[in-house]
Short mmCIF file of C-alpha atoms in Angstrom, two decimals:
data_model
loop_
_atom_site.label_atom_id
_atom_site.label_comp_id
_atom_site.label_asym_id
_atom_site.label_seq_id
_atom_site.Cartn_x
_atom_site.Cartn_y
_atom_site.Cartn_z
CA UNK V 1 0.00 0.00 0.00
CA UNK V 2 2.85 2.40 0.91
CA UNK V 3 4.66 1.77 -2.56
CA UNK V 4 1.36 2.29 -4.44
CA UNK V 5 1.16 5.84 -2.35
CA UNK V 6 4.32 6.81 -2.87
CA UNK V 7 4.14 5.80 -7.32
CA UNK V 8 0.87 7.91 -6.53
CA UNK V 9 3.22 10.96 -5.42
CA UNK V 10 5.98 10.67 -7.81
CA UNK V 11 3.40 10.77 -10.98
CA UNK V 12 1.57 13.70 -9.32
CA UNK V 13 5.11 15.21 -8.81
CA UNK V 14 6.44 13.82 -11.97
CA UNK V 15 9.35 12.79 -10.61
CA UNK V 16 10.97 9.30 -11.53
CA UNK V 17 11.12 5.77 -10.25
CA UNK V 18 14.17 3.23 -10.48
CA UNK V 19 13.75 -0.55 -10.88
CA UNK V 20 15.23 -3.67 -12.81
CA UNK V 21 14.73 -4.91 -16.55
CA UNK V 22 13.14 -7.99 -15.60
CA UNK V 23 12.72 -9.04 -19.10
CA UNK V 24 11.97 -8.08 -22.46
CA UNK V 25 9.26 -8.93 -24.20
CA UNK V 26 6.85 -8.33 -27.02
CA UNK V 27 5.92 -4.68 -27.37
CA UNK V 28 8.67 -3.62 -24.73
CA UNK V 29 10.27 -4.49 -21.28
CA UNK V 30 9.12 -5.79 -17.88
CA UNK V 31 10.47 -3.80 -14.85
CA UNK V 32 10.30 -4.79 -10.82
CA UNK V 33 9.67 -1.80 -9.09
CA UNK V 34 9.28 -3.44 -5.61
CA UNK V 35 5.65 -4.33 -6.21
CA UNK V 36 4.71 -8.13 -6.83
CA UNK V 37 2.99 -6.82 -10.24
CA UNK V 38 6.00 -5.86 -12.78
CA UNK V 39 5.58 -2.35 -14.47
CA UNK V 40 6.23 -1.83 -18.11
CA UNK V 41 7.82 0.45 -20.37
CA UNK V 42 6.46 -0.07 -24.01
CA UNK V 43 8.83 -0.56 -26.88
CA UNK V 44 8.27 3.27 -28.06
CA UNK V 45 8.84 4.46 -24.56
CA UNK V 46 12.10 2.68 -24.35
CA UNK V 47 14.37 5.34 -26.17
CA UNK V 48 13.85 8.55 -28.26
CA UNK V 49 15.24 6.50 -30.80
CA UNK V 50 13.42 3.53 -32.54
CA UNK V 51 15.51 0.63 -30.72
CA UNK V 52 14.62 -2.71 -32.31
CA UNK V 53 16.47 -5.43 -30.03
CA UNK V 54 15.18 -4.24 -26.94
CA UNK V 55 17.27 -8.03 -25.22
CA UNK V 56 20.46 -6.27 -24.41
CA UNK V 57 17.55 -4.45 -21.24
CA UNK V 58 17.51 -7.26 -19.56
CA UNK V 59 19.27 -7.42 -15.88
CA UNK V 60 19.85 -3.53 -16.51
CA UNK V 61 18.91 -1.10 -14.18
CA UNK V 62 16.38 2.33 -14.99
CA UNK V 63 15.02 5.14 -14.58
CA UNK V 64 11.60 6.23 -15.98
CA UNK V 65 8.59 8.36 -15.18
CA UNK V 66 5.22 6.83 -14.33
CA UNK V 67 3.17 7.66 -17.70
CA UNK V 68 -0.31 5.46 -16.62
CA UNK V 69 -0.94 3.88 -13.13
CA UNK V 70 -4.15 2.21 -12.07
CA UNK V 71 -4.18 0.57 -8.99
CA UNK V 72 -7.29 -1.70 -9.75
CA UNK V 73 -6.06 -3.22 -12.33
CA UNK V 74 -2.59 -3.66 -11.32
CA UNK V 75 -1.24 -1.45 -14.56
CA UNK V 76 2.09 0.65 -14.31
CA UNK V 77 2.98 1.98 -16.97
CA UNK V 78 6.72 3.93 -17.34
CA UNK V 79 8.62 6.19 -19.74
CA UNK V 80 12.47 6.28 -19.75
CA UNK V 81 11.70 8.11 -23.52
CA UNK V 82 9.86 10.74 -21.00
CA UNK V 83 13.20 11.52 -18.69
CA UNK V 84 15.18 11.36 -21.55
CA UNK V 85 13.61 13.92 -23.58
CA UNK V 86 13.47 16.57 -20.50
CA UNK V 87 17.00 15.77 -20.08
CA UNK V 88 17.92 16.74 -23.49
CA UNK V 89 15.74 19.44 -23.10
CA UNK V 90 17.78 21.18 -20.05
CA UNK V 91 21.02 20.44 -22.25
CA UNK V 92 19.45 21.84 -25.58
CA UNK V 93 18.73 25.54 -23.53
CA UNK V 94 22.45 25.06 -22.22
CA UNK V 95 23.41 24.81 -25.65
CA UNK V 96 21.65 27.82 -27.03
CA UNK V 97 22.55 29.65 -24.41
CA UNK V 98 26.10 28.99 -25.54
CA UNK V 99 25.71 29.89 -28.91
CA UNK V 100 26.52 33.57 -29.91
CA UNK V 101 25.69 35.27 -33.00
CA UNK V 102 29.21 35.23 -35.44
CA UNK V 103 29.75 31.55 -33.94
CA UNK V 104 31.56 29.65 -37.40
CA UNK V 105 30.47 25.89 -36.31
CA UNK V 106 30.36 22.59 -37.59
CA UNK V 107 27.27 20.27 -38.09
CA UNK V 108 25.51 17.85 -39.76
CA UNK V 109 22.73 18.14 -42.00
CA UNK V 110 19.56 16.44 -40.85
CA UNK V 111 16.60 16.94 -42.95
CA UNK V 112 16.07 19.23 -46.25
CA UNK V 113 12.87 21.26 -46.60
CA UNK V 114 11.76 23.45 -49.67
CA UNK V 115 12.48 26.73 -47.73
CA UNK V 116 15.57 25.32 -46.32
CA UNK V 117 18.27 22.66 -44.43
CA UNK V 118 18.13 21.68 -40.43
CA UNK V 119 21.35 21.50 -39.39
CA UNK V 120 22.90 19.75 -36.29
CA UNK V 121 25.44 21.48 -34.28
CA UNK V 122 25.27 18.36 -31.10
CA UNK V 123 22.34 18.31 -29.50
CA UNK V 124 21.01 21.81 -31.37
CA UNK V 125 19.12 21.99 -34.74
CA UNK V 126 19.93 24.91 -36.81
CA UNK V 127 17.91 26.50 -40.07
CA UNK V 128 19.69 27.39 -42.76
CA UNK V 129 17.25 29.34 -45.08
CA UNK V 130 17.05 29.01 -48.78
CA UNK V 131 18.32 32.28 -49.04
CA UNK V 132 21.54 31.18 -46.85
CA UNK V 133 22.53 28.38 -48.48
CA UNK V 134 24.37 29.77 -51.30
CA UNK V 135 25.25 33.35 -52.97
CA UNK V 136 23.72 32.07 -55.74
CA UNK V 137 20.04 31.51 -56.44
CA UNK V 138 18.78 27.87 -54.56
CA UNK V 139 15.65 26.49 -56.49
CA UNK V 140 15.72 23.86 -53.86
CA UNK V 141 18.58 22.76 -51.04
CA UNK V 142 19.09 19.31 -52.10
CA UNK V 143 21.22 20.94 -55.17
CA UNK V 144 23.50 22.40 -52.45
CA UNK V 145 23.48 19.80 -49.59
CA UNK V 146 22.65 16.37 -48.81
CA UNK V 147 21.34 14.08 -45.53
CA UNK V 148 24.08 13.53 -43.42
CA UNK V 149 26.55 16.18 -44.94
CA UNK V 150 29.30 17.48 -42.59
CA UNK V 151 29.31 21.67 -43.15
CA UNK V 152 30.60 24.31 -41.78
CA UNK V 153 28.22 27.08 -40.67
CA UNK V 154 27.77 30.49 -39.20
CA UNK V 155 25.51 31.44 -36.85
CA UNK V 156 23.33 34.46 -37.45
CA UNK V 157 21.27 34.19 -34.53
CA UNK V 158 19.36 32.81 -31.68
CA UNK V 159 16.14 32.96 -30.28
CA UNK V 160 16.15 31.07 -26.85
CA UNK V 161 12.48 32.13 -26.19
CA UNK V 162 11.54 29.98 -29.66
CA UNK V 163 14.16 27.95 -29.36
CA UNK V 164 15.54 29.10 -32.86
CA UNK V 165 18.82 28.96 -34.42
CA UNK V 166 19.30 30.96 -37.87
CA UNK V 167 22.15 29.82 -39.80
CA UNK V 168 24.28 30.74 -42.65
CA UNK V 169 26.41 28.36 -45.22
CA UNK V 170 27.88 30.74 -47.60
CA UNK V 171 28.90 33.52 -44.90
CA UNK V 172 31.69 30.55 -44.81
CA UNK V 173 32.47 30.53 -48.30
CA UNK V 174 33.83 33.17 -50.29
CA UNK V 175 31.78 35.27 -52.19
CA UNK V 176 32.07 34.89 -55.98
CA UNK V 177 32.16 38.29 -56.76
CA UNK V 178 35.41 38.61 -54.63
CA UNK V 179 36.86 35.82 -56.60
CA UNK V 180 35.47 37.14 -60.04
CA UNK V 181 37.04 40.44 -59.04
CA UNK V 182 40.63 39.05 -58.54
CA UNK V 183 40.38 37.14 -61.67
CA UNK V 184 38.89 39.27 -63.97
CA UNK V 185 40.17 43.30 -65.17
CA UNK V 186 37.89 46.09 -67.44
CA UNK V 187 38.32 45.62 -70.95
CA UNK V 188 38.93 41.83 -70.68
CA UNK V 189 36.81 39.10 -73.43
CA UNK V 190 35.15 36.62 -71.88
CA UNK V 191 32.04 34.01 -72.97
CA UNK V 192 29.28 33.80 -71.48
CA UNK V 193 25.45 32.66 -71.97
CA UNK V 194 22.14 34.78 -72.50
CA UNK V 195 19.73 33.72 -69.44
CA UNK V 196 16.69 36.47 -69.55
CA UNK V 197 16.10 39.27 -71.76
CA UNK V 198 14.57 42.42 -70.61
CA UNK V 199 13.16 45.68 -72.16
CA UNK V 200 16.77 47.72 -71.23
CA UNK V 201 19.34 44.67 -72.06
CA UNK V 202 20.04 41.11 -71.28
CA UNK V 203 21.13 38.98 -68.41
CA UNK V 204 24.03 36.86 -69.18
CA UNK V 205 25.69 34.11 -66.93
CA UNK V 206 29.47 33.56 -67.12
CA UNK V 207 31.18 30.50 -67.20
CA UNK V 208 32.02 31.08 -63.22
CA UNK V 209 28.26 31.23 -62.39
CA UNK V 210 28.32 34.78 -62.12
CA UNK V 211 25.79 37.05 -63.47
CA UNK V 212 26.07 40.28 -65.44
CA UNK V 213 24.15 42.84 -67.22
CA UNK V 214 24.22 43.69 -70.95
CA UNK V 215 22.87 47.03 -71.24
CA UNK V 216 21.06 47.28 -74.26
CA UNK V 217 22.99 50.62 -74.93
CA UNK V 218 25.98 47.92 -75.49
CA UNK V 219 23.82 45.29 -77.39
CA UNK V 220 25.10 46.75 -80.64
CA UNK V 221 26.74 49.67 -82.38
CA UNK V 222 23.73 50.17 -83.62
CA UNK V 223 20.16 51.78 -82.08
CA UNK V 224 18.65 48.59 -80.43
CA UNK V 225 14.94 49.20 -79.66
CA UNK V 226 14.48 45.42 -78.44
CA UNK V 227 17.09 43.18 -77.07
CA UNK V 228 15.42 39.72 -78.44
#
């Protein structure tokens, strides 16, 4: 009676409870508490991570919070995904509260999204917008990163209220227009492609990627009245 009052308490409180892997079975594990009715900690309670061979439990000792509990009918039900997760949380705001804004990182991409990459810098996601990816125009980040990428970021802020990390990839690479600036001097031929034409010239990429403008004052010798 005085064990069931205190598992009583520590749910109300949600604090934890320790006890044995007694075995591990289908649909999760089977933990003595102290009481002669074993709790148990179902399969996706077990980790925050899917763990398939849930064996190597057995004889171990944990430490879970009480997620169901009905006297009645005997049922205890624990969580060790439950501590875990407000472990990590503590950590995570230890984390942010690390980063600072300027911060050149490294992490690991996680997932891609159409406006964007999640980065992880250890324990921390990051965003790196569309916009941030490149100094080039991103249709899409999967044509500048992949899944499980290592890259080196910067961080342009943090929002510990949200939770938020803002990050940048090519404030670590150079600009191109440095580069095309070193390489390249006034009056100097070069090829290059016609991408868009426009009522005062024509946009033309360069074999570096970079873009430039053909005025249509310098289409021709000649009055031009339409680039196309």
């Amino acid at each position: 009676e005085a064990i069931w009052n205190d598992l009583e308490a520590k749910k109300e409180a949600g604090t934890t409870v320790t006890g044995t892997v007694v075995d591990a079975v289908k649909g999760g594990l089977r933990v003595n508490i102290g009481l002669p009715t074993d709790a148990f900690v179902p399969a996706s309670q077990v980790d925050v991570r899917h763990i398939a061979d849930l064996s190597g439990y057995k004889g171990q000792p944990i430490e879970a919070k009480i997620i169901e509990l009905e006297k009645a009918r005997n049922k205890i039900v624990l969580s060790i995904k439950a501590l875990l997760v407000e472990q990590q949380k503590g950590s995570r705001q230890e984390r942010l509260a690390a980063l600072q804004k300027g911060q050149i990182l490294p992490g690991v991409v996680r997932s891609l999204t159409d406006f964007g990459a999640f980065v992880d810098l250890g324990g921390v996601d990051g965003l790196i917008h569309l916009s941030e990816l490149s100094w080039r125009p991103v249709e899409h980040p999967a044509r500048v990163v992949a899944v499980g990428e290592n890259v080196l970021v910067e961080v342009l802020g943090v929002d510990l209220n949200k939770g938020k990390v803002s990050l940048s990839l090519k404030n670590t690479q150079e600009d191109p227009w440095q580069s095309f600036i070193r390489s390249h001097v006034i009056g100097q031929l070069i090829a290059g492609r016609v991408k868009k034409l426009v009522d005062f010239g024509a946009f033309v990429t360069l074999d570096d990627g970079t873009e430039g403008l053909l005025h249509v004052s310098q289409l021709a010798r000649h009055r031009v009245e339409q680039p196309s």
